[in-house]
Tab-separated table of N, CA and C in Angstrom:
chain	number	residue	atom	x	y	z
A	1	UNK	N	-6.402	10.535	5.793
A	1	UNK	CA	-6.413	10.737	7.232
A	1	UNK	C	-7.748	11.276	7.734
A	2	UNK	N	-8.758	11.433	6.745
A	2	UNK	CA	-10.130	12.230	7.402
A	2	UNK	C	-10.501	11.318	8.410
A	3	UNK	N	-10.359	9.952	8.621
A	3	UNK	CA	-10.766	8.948	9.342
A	3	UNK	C	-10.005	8.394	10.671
A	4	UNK	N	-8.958	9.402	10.674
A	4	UNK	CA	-8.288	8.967	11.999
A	4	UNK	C	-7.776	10.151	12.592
A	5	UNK	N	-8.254	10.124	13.472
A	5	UNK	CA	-7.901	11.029	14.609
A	5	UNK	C	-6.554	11.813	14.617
A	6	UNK	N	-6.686	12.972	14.339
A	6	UNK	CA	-5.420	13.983	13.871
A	6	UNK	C	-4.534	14.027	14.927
A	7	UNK	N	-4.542	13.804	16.417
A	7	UNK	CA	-3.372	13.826	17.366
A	7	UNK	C	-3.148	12.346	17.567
A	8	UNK	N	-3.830	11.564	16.813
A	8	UNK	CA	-2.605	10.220	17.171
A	8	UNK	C	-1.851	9.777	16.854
A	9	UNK	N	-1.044	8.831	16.990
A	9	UNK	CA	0.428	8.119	16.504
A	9	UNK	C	0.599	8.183	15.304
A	10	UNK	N	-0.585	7.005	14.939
A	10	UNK	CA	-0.688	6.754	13.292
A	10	UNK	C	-0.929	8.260	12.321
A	11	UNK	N	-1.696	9.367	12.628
A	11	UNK	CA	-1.418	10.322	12.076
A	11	UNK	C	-0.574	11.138	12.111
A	12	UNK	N	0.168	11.081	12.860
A	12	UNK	CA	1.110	11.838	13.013
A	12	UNK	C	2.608	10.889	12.490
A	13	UNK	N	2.701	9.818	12.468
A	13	UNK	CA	3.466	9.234	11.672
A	13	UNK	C	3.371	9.073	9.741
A	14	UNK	N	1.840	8.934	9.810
A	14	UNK	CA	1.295	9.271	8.508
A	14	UNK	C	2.327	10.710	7.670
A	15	UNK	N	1.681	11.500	8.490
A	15	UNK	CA	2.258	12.948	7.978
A	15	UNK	C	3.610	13.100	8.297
A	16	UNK	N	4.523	12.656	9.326
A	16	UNK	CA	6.028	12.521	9.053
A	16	UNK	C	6.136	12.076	7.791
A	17	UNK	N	5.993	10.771	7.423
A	17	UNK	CA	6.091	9.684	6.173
A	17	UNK	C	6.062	10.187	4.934
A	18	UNK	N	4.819	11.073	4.956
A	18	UNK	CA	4.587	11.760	3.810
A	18	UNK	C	6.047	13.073	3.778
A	19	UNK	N	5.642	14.241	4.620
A	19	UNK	CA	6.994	15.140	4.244
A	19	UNK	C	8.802	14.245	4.398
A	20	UNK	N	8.759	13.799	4.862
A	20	UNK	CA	10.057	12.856	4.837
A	20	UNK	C	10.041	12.489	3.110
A	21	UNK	N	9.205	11.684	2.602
A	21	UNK	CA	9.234	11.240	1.431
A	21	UNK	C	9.585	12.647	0.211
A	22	UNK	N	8.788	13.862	0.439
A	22	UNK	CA	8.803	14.853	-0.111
A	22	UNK	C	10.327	15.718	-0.209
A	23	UNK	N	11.044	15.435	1.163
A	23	UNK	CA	12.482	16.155	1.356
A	23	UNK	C	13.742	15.306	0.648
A	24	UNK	N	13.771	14.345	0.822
A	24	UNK	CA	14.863	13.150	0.223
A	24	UNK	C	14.078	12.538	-1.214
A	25	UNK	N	15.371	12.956	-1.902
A	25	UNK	CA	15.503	12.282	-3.178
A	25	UNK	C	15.611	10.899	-3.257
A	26	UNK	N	16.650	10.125	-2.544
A	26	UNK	CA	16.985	9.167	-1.953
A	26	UNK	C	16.060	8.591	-1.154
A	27	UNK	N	15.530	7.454	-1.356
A	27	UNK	CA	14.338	6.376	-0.721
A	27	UNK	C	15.127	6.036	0.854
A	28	UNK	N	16.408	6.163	0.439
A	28	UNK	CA	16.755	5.166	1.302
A	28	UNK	C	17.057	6.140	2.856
A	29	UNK	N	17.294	6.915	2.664
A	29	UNK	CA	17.644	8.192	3.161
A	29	UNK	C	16.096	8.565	4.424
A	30	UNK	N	14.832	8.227	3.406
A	30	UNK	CA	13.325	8.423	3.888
A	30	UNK	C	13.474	6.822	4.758
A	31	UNK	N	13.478	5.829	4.134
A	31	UNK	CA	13.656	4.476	5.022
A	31	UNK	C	14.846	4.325	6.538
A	32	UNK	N	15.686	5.284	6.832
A	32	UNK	CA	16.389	5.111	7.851
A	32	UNK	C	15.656	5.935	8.445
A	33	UNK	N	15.251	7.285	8.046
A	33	UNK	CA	14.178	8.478	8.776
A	33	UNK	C	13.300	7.868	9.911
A	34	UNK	N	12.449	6.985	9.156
A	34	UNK	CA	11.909	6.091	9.909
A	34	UNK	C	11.893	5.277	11.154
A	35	UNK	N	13.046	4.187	10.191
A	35	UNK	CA	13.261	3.462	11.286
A	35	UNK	C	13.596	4.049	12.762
A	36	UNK	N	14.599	4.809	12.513
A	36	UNK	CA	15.243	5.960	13.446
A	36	UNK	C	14.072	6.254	14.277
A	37	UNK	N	12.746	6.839	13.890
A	37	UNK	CA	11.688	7.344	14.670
A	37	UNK	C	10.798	5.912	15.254
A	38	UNK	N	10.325	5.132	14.396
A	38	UNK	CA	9.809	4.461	14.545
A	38	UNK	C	9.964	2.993	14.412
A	39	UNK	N	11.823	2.575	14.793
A	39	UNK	CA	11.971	1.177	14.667
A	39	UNK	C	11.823	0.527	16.178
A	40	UNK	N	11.274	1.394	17.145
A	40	UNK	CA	10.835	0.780	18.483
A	40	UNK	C	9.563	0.041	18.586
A	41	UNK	N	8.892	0.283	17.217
A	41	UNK	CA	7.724	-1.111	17.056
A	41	UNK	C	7.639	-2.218	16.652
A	42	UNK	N	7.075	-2.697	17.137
A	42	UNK	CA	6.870	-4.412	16.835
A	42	UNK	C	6.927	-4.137	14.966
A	43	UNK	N	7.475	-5.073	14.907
A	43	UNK	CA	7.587	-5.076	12.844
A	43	UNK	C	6.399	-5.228	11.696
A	44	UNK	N	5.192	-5.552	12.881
A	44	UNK	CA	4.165	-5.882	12.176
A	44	UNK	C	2.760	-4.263	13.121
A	45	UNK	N	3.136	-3.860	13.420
A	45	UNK	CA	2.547	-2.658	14.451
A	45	UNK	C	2.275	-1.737	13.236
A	46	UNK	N	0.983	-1.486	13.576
A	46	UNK	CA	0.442	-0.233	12.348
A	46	UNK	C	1.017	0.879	12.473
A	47	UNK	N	1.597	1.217	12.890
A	47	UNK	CA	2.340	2.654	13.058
A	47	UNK	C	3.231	2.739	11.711
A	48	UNK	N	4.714	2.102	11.807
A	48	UNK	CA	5.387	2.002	11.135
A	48	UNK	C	5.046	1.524	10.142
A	49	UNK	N	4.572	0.493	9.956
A	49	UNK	CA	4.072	-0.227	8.349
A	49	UNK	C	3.629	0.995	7.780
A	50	UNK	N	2.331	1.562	8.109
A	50	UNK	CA	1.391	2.485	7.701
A	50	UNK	C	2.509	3.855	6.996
A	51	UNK	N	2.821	4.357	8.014
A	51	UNK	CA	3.779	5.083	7.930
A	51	UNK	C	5.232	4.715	7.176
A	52	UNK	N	5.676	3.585	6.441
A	52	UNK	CA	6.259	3.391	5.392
A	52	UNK	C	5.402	3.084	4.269
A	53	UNK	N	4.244	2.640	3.941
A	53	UNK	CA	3.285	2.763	3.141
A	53	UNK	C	2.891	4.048	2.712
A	54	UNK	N	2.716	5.091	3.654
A	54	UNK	CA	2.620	6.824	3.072
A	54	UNK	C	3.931	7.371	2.953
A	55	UNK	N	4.768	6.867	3.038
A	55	UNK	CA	6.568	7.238	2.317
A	55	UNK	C	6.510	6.859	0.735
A	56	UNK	N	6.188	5.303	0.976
A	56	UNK	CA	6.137	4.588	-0.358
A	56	UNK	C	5.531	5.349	-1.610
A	57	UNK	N	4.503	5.250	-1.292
A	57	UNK	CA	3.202	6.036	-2.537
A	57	UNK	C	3.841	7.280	-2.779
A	58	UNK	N	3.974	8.179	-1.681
A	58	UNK	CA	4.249	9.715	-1.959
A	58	UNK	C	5.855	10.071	-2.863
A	59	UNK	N	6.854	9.270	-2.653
A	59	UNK	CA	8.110	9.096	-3.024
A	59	UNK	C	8.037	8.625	-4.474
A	60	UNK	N	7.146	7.476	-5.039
A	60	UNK	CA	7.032	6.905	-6.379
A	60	UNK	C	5.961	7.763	-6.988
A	61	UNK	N	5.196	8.845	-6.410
A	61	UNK	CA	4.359	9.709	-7.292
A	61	UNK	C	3.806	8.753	-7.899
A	62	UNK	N	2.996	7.816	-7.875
A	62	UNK	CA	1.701	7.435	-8.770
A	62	UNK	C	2.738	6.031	-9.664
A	63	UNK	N	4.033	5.910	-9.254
A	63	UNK	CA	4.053	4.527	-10.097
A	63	UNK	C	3.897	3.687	-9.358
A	64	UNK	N	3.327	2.825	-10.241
A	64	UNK	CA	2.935	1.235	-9.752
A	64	UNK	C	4.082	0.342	-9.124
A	65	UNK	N	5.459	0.044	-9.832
A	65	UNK	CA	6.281	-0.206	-9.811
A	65	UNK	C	7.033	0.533	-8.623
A	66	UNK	N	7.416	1.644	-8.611
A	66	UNK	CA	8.365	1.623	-7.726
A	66	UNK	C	7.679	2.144	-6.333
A	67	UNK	N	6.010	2.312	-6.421
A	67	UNK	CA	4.984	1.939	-5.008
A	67	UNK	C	5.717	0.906	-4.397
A	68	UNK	N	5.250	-0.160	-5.100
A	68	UNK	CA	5.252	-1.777	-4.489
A	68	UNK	C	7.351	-1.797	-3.780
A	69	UNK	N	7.639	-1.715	-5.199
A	69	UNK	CA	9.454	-1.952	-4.723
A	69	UNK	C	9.816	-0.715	-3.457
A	70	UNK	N	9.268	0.421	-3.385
A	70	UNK	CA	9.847	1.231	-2.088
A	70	UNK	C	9.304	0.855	-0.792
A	71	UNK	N	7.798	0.086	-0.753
A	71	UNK	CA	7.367	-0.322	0.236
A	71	UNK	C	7.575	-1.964	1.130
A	72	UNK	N	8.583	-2.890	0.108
A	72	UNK	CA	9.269	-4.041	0.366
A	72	UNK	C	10.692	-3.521	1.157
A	73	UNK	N	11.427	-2.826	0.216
A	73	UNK	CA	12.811	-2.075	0.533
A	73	UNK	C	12.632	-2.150	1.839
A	74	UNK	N	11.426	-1.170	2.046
A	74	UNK	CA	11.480	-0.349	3.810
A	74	UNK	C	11.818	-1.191	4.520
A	75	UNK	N	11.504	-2.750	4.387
A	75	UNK	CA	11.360	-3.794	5.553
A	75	UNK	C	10.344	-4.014	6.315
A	76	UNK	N	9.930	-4.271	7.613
A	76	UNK	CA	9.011	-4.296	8.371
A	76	UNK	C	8.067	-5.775	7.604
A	77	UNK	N	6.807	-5.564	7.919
A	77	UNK	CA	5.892	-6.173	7.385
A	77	UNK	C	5.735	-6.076	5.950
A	78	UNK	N	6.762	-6.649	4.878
A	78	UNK	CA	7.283	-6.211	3.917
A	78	UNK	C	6.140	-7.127	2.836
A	79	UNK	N	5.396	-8.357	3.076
A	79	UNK	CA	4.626	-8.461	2.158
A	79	UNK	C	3.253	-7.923	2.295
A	80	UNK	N	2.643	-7.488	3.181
A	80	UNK	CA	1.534	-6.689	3.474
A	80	UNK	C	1.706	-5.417	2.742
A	81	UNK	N	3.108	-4.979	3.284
A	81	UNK	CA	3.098	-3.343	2.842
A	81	UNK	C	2.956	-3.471	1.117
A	82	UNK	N	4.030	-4.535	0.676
A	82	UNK	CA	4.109	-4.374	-0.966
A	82	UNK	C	2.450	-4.833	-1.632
A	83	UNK	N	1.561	-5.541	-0.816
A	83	UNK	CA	0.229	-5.331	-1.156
A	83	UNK	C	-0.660	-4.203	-0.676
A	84	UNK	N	-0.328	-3.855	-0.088
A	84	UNK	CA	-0.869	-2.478	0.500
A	84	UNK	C	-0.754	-1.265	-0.948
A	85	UNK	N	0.477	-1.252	-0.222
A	85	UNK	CA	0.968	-0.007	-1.722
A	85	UNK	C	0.773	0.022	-2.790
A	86	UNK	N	0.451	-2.001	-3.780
A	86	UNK	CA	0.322	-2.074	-4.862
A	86	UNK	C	-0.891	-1.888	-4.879
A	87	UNK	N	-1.985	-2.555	-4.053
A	87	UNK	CA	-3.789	-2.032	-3.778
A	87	UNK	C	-3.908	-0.871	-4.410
A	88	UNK	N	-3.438	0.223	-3.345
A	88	UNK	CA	-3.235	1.992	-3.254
A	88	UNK	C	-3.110	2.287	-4.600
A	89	UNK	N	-1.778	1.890	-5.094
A	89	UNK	CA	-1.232	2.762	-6.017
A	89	UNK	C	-2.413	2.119	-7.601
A	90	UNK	N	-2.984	0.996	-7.200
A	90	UNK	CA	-3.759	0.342	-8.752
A	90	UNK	C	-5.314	1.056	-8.238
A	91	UNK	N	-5.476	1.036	-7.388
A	91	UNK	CA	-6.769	1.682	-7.075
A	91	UNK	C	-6.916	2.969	-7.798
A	92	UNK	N	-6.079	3.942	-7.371
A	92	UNK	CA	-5.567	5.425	-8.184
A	92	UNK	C	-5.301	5.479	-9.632
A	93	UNK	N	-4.495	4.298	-10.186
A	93	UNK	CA	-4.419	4.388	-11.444
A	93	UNK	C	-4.636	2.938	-11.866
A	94	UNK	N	-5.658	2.375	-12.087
A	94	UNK	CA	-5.797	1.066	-12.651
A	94	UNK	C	-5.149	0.687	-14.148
A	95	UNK	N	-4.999	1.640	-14.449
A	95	UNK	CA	-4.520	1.547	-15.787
A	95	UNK	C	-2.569	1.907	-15.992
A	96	UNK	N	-2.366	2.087	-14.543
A	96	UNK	CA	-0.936	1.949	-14.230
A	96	UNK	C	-0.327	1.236	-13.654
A	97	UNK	N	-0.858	-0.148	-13.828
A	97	UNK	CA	-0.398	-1.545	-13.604
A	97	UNK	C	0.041	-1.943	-14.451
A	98	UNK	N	1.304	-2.284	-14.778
A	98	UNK	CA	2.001	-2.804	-15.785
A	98	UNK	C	1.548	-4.030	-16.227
A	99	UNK	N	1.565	-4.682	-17.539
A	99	UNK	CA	1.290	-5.809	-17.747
A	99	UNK	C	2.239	-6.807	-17.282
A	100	UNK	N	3.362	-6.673	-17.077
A	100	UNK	CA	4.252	-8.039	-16.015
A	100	UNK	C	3.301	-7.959	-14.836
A	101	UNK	N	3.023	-7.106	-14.403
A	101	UNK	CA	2.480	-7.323	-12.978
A	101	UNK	C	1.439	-8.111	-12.886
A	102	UNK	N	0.157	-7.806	-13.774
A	102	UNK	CA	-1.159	-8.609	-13.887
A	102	UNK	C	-1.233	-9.813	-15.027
A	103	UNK	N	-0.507	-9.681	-15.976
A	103	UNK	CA	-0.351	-11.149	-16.715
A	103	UNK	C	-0.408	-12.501	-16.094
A	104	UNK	N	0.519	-12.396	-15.436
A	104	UNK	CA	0.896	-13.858	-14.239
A	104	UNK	C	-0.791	-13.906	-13.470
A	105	UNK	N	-1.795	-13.170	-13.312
A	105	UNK	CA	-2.950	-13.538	-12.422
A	105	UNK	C	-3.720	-14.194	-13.357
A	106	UNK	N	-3.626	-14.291	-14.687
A	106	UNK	CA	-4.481	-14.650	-15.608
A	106	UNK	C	-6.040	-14.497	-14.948
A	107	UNK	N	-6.352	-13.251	-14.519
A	107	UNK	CA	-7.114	-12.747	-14.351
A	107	UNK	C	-8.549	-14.080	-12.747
A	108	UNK	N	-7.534	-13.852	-12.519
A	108	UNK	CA	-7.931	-15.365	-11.430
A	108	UNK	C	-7.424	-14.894	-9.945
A	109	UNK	N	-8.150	-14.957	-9.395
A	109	UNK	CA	-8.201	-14.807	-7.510
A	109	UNK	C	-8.095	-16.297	-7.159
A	110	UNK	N	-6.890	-16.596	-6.237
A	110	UNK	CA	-6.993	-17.703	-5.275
A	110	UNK	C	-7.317	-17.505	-4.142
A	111	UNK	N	-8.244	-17.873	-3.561
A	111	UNK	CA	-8.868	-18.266	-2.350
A	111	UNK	C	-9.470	-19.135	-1.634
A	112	UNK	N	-9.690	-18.901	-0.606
A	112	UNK	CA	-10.507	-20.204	0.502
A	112	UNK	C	-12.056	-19.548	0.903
A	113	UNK	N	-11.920	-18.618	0.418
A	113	UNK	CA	-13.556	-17.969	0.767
A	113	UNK	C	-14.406	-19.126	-0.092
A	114	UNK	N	-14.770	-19.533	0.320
A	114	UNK	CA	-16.218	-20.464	-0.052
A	114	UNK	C	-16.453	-19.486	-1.507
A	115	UNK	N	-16.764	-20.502	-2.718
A	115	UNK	CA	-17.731	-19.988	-3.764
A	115	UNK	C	-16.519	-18.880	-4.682
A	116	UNK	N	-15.447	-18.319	-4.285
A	116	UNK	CA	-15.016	-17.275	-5.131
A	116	UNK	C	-13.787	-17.650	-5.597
A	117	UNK	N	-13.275	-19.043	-4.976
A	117	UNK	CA	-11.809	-19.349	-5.423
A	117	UNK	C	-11.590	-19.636	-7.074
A	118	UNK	N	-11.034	-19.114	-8.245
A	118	UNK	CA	-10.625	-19.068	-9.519
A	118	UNK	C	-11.945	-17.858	-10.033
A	119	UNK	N	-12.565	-16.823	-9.422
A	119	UNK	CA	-13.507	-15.995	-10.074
A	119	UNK	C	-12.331	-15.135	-10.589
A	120	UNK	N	-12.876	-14.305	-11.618
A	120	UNK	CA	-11.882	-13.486	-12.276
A	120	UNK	C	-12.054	-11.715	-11.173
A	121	UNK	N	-11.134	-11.059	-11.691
A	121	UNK	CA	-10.786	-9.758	-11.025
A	121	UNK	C	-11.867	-9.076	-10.981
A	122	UNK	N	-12.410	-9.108	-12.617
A	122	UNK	CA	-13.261	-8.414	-13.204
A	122	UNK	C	-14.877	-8.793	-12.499
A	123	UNK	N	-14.993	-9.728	-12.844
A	123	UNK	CA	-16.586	-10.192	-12.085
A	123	UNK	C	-16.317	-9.757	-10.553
A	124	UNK	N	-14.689	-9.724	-9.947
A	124	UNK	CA	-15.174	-9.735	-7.991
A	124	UNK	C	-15.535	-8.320	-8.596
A	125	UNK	N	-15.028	-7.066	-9.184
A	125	UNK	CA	-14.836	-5.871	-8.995
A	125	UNK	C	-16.602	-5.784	-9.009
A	126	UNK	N	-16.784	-6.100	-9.819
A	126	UNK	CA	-18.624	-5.574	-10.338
A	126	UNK	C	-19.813	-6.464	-9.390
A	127	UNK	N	-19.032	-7.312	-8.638
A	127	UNK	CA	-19.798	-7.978	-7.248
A	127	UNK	C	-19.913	-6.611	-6.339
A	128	UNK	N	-18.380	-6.213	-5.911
A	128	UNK	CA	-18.165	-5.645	-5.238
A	128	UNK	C	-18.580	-4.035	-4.850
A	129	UNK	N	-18.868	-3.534	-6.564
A	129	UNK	CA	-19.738	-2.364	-7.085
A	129	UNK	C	-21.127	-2.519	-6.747
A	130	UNK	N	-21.918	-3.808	-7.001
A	130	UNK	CA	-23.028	-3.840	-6.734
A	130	UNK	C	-23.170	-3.937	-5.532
A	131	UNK	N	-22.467	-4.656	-4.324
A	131	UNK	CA	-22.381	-4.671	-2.998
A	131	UNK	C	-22.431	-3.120	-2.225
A	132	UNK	N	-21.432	-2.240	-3.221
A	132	UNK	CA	-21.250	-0.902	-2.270
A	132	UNK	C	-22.439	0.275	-3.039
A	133	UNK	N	-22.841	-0.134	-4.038
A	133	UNK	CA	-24.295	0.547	-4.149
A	133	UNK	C	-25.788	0.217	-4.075
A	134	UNK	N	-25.416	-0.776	-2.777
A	134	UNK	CA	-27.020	-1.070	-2.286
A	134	UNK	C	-27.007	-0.525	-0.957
A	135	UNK	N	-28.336	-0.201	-0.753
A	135	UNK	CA	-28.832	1.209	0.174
A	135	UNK	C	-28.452	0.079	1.596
């Protein structure tokens, strides 16, 4: 949240999301919390997504697995969020990606970006390293 403005929506839904996730044992319990507050948005509206995305992560503590599965559950913008969360949660622990999860990529990006469609994970990552450490 250092990057968004501490009295707005999205932060302040942020930080519901998060202590909601922290009080209920029960996912599902944190997923009606929500809706309840925030099912008056459009289904694809950053508020709510966002704000079931910081339920998600904080509720699965650092697994990969049940990141991705609590942030589909929620509903809403349910394949964004389950890439969102899985991003998040592999970013934090790259090495807590299960092998079912990354096997099936055989290490291969599909895309339409000109030039990068079948590059492997590994070469975008060290593009992408060299990209964010030039002045």
């Amino acid at each position: 949240l250092a990057v968004v403005p501490p009295r707005s929506r999205l932060a302040e839904a942020v930080r519901h999301a998060v202590a909601a996730a922290g009080q209920h044992a029960d996912f599902d319990r944190v997923v009606d919390e929500l809706h309840a507050r925030y099912g008056h948005y459009h289904w694809v509206h950053a508020v709510p997504n966002t704000a079931l995305i910081a339920a998600a992560l904080t509720h699965a503590d650092g697994d990969f697995t049940r990141s991705v599965c609590r942030a589909v559950s929620g509903g809403w913008d349910t394949d964004s969020n389950g890439a969102t969360a899985g991003s998040l949660a592999a970013l934090v622990d790259p090495d807590g990606v299960p092998h079912r999860w990354s096997a099936p990529l055989g290490n291969r990006l599909a895309t339409t970006v000109p030039g990068f469609d079948g590059i492997g994970f590994d070469t975008l990552a060290q593009l992408t390293a060299q990209e964010a450490a030039r002045p």
